mmCIF file of C-alpha atoms in Angstrom:
data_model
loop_
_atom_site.group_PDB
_atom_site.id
_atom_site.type_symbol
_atom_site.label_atom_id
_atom_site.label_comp_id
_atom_site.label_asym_id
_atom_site.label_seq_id
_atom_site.Cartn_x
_atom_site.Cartn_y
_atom_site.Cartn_z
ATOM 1 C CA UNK A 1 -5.735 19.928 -7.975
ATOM 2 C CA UNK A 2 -1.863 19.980 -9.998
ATOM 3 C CA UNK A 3 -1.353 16.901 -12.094
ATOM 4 C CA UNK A 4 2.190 16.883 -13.253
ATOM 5 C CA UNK A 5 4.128 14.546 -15.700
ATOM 6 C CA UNK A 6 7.463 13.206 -14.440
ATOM 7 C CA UNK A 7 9.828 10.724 -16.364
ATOM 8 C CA UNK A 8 12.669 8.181 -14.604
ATOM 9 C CA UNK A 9 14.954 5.910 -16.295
ATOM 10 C CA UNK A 10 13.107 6.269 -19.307
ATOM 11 C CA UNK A 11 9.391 5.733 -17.865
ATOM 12 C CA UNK A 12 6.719 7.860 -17.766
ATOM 13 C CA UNK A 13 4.844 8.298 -14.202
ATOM 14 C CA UNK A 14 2.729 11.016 -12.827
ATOM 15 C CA UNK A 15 1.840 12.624 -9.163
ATOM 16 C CA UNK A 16 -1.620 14.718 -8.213
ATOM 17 C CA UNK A 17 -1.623 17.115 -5.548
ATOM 18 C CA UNK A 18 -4.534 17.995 -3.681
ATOM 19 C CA UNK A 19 -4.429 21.189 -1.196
ATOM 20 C CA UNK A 20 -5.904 20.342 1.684
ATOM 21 C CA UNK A 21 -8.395 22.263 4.098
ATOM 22 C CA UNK A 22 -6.125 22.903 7.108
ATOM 23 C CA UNK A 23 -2.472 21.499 6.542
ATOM 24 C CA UNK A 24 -2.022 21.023 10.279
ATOM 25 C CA UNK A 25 1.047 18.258 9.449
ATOM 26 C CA UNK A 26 3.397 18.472 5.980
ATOM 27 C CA UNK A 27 2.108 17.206 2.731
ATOM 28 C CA UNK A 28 1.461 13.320 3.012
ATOM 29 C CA UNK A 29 2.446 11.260 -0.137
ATOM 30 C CA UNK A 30 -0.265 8.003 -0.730
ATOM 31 C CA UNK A 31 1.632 5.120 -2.536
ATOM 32 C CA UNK A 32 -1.288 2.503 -3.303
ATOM 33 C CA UNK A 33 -1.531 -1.460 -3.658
ATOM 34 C CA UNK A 34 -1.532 -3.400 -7.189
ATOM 35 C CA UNK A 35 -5.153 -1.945 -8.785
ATOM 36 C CA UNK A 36 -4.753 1.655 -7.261
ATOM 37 C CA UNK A 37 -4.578 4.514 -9.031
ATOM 38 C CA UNK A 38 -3.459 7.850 -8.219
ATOM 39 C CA UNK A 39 -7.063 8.617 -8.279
ATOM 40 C CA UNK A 40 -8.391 6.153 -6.679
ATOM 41 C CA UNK A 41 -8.353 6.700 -2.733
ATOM 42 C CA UNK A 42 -12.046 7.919 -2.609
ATOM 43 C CA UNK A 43 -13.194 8.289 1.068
ATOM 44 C CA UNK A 44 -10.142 7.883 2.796
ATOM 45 C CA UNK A 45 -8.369 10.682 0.753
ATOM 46 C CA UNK A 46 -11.200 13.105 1.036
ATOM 47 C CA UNK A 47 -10.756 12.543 5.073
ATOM 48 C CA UNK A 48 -7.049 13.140 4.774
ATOM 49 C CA UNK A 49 -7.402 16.553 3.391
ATOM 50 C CA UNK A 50 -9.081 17.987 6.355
ATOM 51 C CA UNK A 51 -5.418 17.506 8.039
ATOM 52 C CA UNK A 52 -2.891 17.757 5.353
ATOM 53 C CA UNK A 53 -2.375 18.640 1.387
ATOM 54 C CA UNK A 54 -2.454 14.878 -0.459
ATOM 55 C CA UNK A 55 0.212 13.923 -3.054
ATOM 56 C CA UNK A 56 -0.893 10.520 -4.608
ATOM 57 C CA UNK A 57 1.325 8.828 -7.541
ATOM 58 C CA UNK A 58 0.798 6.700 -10.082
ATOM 59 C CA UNK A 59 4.507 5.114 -10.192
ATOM 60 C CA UNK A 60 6.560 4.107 -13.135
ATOM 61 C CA UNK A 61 3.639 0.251 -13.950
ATOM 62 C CA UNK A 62 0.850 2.350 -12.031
ATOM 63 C CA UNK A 63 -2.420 3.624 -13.601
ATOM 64 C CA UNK A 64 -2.412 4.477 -16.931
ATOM 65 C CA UNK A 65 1.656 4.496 -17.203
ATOM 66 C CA UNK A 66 3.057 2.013 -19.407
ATOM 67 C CA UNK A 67 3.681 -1.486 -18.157
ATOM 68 C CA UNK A 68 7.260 -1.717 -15.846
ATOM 69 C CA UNK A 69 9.421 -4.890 -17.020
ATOM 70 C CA UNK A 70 9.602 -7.169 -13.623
ATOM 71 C CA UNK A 71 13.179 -6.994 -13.634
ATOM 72 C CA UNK A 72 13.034 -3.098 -11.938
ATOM 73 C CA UNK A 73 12.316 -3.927 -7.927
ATOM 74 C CA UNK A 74 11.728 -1.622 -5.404
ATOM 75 C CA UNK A 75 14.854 0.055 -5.465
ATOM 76 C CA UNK A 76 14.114 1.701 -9.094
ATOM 77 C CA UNK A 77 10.561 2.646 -8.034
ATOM 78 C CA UNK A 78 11.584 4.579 -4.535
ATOM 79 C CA UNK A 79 14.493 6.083 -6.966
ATOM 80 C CA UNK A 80 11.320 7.397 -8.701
ATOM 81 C CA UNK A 81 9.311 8.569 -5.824
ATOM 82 C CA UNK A 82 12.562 10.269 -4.631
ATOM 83 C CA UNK A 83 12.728 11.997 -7.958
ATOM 84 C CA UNK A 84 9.007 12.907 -8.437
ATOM 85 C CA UNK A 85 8.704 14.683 -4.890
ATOM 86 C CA UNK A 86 12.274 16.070 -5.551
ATOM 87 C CA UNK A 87 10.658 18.187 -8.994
ATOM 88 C CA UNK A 88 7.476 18.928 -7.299
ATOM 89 C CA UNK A 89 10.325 20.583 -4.427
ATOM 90 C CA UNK A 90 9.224 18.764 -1.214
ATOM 91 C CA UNK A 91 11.997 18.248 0.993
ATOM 92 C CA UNK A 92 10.319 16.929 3.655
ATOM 93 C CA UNK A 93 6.976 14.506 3.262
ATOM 94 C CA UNK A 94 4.923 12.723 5.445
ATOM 95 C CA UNK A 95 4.611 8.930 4.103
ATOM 96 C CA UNK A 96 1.871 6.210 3.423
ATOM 97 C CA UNK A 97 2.135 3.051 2.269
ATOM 98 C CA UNK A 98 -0.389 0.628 1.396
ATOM 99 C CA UNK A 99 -0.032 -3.628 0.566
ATOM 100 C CA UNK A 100 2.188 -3.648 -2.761
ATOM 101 C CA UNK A 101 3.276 -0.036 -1.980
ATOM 102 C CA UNK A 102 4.289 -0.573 1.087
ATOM 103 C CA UNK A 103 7.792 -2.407 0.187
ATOM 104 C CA UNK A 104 8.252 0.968 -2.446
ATOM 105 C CA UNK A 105 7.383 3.378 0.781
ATOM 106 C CA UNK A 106 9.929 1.581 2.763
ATOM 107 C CA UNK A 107 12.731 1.309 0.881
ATOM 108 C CA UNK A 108 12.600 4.730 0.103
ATOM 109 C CA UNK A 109 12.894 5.681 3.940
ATOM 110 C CA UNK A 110 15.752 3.854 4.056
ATOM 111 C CA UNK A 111 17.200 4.906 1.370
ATOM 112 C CA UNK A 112 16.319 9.257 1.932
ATOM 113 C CA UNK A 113 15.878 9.143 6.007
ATOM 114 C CA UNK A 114 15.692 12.844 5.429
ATOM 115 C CA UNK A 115 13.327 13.040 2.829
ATOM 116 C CA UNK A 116 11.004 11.042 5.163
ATOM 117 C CA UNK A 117 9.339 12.621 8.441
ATOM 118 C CA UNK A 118 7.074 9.981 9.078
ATOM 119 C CA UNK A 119 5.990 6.701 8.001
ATOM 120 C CA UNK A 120 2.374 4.946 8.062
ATOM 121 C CA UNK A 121 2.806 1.177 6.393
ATOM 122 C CA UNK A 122 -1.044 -0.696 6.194
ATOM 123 C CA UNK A 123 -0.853 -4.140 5.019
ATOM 124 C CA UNK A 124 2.854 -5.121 5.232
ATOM 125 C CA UNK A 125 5.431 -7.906 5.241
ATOM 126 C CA UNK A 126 8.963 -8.240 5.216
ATOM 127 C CA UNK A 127 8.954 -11.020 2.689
ATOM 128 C CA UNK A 128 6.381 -13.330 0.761
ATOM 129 C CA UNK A 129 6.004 -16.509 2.958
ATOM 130 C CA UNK A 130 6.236 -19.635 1.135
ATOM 131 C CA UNK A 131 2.495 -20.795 1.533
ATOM 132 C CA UNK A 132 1.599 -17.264 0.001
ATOM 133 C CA UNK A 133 3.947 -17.691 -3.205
ATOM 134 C CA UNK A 134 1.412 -20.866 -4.857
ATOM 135 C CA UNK A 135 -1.796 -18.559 -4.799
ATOM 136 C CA UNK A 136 0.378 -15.662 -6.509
ATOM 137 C CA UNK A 137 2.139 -17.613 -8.931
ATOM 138 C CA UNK A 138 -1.678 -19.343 -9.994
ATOM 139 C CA UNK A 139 -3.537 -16.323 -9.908
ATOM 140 C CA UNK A 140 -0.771 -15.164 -12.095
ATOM 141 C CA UNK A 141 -1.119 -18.922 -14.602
ATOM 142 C CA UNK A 142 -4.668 -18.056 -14.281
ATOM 143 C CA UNK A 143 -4.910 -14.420 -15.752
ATOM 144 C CA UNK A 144 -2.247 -15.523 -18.514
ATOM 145 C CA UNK A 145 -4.683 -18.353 -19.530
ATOM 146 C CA UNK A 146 -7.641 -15.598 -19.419
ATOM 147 C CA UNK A 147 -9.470 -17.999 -16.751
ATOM 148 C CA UNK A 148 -10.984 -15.415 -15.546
ATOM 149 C CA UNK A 149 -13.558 -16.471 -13.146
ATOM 150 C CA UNK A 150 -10.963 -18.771 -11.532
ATOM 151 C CA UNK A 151 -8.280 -15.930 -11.423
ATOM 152 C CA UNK A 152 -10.888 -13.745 -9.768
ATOM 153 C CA UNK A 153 -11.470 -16.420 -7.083
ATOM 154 C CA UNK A 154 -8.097 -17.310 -6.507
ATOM 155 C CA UNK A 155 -6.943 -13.142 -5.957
ATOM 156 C CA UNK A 156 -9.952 -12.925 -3.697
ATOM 157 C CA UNK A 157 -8.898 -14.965 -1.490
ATOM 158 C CA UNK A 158 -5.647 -13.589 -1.319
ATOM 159 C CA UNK A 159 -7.228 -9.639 -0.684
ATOM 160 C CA UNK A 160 -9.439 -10.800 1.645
ATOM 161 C CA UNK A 161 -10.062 -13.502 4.449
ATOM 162 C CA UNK A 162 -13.104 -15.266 3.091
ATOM 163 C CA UNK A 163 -14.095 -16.737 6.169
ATOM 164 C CA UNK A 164 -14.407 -13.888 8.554
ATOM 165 C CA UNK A 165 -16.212 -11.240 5.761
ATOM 166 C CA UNK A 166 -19.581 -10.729 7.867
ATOM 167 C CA UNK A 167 -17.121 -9.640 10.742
ATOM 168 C CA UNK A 168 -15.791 -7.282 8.345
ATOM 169 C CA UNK A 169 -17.075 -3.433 8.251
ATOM 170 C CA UNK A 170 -18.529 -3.456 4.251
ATOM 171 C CA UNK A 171 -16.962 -6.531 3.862
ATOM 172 C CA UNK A 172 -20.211 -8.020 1.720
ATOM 173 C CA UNK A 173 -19.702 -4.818 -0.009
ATOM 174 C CA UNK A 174 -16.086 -4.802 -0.780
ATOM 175 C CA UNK A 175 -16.131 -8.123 -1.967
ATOM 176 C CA UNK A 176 -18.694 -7.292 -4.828
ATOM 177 C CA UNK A 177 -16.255 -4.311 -5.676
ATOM 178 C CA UNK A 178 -13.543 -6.409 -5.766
ATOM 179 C CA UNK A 179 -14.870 -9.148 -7.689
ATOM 180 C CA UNK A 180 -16.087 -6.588 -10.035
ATOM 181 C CA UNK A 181 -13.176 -5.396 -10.450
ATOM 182 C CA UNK A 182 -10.906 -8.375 -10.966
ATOM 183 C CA UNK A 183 -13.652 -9.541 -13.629
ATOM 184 C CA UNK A 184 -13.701 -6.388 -15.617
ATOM 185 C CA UNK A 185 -9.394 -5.488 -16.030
ATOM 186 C CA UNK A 186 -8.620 -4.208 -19.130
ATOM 187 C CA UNK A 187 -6.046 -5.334 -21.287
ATOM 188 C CA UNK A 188 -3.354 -2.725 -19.683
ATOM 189 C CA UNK A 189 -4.629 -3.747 -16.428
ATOM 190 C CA UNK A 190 -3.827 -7.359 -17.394
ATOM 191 C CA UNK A 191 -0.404 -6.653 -18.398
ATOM 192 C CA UNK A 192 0.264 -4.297 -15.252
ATOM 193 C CA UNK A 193 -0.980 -6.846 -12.676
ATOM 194 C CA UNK A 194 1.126 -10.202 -14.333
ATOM 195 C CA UNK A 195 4.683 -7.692 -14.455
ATOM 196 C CA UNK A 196 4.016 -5.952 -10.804
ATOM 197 C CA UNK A 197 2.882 -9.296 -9.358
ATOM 198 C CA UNK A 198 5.941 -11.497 -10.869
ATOM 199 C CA UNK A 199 7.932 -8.396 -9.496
ATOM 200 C CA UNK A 200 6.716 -8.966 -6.539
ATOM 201 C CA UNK A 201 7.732 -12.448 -6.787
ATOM 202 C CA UNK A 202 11.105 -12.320 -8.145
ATOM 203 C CA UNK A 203 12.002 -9.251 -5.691
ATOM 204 C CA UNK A 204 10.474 -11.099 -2.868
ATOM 205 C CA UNK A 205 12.064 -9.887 0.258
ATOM 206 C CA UNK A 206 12.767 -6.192 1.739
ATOM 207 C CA UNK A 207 16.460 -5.246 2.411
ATOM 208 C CA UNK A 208 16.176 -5.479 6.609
ATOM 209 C CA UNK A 209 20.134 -4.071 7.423
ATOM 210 C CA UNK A 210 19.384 -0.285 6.952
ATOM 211 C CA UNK A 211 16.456 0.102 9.114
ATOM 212 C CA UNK A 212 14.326 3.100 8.605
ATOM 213 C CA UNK A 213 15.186 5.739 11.454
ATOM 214 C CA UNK A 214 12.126 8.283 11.182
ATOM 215 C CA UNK A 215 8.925 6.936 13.879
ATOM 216 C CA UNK A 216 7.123 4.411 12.121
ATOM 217 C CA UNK A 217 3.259 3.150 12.127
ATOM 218 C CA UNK A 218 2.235 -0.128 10.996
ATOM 219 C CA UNK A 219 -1.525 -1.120 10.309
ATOM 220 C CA UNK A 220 -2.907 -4.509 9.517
ATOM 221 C CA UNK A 221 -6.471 -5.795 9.853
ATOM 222 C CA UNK A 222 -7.310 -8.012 12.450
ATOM 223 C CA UNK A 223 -8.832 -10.608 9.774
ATOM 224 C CA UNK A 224 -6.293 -9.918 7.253
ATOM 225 C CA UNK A 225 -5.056 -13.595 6.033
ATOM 226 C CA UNK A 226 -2.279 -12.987 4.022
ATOM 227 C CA UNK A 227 -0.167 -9.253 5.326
ATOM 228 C CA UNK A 228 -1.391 -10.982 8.996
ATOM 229 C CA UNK A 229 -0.895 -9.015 12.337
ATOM 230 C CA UNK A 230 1.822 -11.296 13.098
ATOM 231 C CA UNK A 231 3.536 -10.388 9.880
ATOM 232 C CA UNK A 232 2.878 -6.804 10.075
ATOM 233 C CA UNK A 233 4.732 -6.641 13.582
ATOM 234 C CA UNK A 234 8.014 -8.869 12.147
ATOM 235 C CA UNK A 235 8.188 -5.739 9.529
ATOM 236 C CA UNK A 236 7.708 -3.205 12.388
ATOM 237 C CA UNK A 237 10.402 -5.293 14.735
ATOM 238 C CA UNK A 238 12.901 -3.934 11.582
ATOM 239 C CA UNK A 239 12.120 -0.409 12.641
ATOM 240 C CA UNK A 240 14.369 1.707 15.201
ATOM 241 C CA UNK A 241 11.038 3.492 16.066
ATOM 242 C CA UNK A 242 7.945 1.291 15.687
ATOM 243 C CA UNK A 243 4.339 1.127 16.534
ATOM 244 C CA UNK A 244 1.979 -1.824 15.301
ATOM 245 C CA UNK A 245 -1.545 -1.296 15.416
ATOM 246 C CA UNK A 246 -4.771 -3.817 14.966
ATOM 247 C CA UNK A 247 -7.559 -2.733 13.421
ATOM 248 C CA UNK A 248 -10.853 -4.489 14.618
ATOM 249 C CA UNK A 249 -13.899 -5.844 12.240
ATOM 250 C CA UNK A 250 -10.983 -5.447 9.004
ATOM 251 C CA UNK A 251 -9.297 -7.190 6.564
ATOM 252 C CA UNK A 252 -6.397 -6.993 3.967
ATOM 253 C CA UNK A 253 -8.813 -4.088 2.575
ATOM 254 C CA UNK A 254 -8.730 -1.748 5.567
ATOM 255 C CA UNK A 255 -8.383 1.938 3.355
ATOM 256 C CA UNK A 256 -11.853 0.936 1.890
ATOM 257 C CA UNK A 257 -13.152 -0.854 4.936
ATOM 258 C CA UNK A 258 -12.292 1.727 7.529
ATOM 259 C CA UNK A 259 -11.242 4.713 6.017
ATOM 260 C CA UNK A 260 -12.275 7.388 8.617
ATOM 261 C CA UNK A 261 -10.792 4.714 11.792
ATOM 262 C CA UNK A 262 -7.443 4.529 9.340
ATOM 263 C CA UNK A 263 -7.566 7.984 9.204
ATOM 264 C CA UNK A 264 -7.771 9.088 12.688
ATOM 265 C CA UNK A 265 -5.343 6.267 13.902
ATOM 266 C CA UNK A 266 -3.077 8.226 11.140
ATOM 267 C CA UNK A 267 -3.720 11.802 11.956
ATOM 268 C CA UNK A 268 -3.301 10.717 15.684
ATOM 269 C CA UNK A 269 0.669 9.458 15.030
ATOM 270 C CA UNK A 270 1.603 11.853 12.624
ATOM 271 C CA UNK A 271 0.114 14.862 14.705
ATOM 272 C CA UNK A 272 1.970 12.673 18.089
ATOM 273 C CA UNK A 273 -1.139 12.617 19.595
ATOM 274 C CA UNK A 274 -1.733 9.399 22.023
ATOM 275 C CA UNK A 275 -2.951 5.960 20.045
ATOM 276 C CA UNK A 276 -4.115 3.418 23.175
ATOM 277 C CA UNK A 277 -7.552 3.747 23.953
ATOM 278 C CA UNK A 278 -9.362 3.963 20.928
ATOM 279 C CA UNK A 279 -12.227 1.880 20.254
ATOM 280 C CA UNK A 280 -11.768 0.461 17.059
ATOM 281 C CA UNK A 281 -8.120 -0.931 17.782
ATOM 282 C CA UNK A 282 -7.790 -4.486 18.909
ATOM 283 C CA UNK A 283 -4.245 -3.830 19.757
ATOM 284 C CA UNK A 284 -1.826 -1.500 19.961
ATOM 285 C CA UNK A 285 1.820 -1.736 20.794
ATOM 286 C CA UNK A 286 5.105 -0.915 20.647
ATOM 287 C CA UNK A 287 7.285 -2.984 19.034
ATOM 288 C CA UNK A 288 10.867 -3.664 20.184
ATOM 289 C CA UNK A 289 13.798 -3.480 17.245
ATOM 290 C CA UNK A 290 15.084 -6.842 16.182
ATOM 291 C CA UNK A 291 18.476 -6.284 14.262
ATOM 292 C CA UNK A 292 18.965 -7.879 11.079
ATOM 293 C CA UNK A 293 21.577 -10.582 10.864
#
């Protein structure tokens, strides 16, 4: 395992590579939602690295980096991911984005199509739908007032569907994580989560009229309440080269709810192997290009 330091634009981020057991595809990059780290992927990393070598990153607001004013949007974080892989000398990457990374992932396939072989997007929209933006904006109220029980309840049921968890693989389970999780922030983590989320807010929407040309994967979890299947396959409709897929018995949470399923649907596109038939999709599809007006 390599950790290396990087700085952009005055920020201080850093990147972990992991060499994996048989590197059948190039080195895949993990760019994690709001409370991952760059060593946080447990299971679902350790299953990656029988296929690949793993590059995760803790971005310019990630992890232990200082906290990232909400005025920088996506555009200065890809800029970083661009320049982090570009000093590590990858010129070609496999690339995985997950809920709040997802929008970082994507723009930076737009932006470097050749940088970019692949791309897997779990838990994705093309913008925050109004009935979304209350919940954010009070969980956000919440944290700021140090409510915390009522902050952790409100974020719940944002990261998870609370009315379909026993049809949820470890949903129970999750849950308790989560909660634990949300209860027990520190300080930093406090700070990180109020500027990323009212980034999220204030840089609301993905640029749609440069669509990403590489093949494309999008994953959502057939439960999932807020990054829903239906908005999952709007953000793959932006793609020249899309696939959506439904994952059954999942939420918002799939990388800790079905890691080894996420996995193998993964492996499966980025190896070009076939997707249909596989027993713990609801759906699969592909997914026709709308273009952007």
């Amino acid at each position: 395992m390599t950790v290396t330091r990087h700085r952009w634009g005055g920020f201080r981020c850093e990147s972990r590579f992991v060499r994996g057991r048989s590197a059948r595809i190039g080195t895949l990059v993990l760019v994690g939602g709001a409370f991952q780290t760059k060593e946080s992927w447990g299971r679902l990393e350790r299953e990656l690295l029988e296929f690949a070598d793993v590059l995760t990153v803790d971005l310019p607001g990630w992890g232990a980096s200082p906290v990232l004013p909400e005025h920088y949007g996506s555009d200065f974080l890809a800029d970083a991911l661009g320049h982090m892989l570009d000093e590590l000398g990858l010129n070609s990457v496999n690339l995985l984005g997950g809920s709040y990374g997802s929008a970082v992932a994507y723009r930076l396939a737009q932006k470097r199509p050749g940088l970019v072989a692949k791309l897997v997007l779990i838990g994705t929209m093309t913008h925050i739908p109004e009935q979304a933006q209350g919940p954010i904006r009070r969980s956000v109220e919440l944290l700021k007032a140090e409510r915390i029980e009522e902050f952790t309840d409100v974020t719940l049921g944002m990261l998870m569907n609370l009315d379909t968890v026993d049809s949820v693989v470890a949903g129970t389970r999750v849950r308790r994580f989560l909660r634990r999780r949300l209860q027990n922030l520190t300080p930093h983590d406090r700070e990180q989560f109020i500027a990323n989320t009212q980034r999220l807010l204030r840089h609301e929407g993905l640029d749609l009229h440069q669509p990403p040309p590489m093949p494309v994967l999008v994953a959502s979890g057939e439960h999932d309440s807020f990054t829903t299947p239906d908005r999952c396959r709007d953000l793959a409709a932006t793609c020249a080269d899309s696939r959506l897929a439904v994952v059954s018995d999942a939420d918002h949470m799939l990388p800790v709810e079905r890691p080894v399923e996420l996995v193998d649907l993964g492996m499966r596109f980025l190896m070009d192997e076939p997707l249909e038939g596989r027993d713990y999709l609801r759906a699969v599809e592909r997914v026709s290009p709308v273009v952007a007006v």
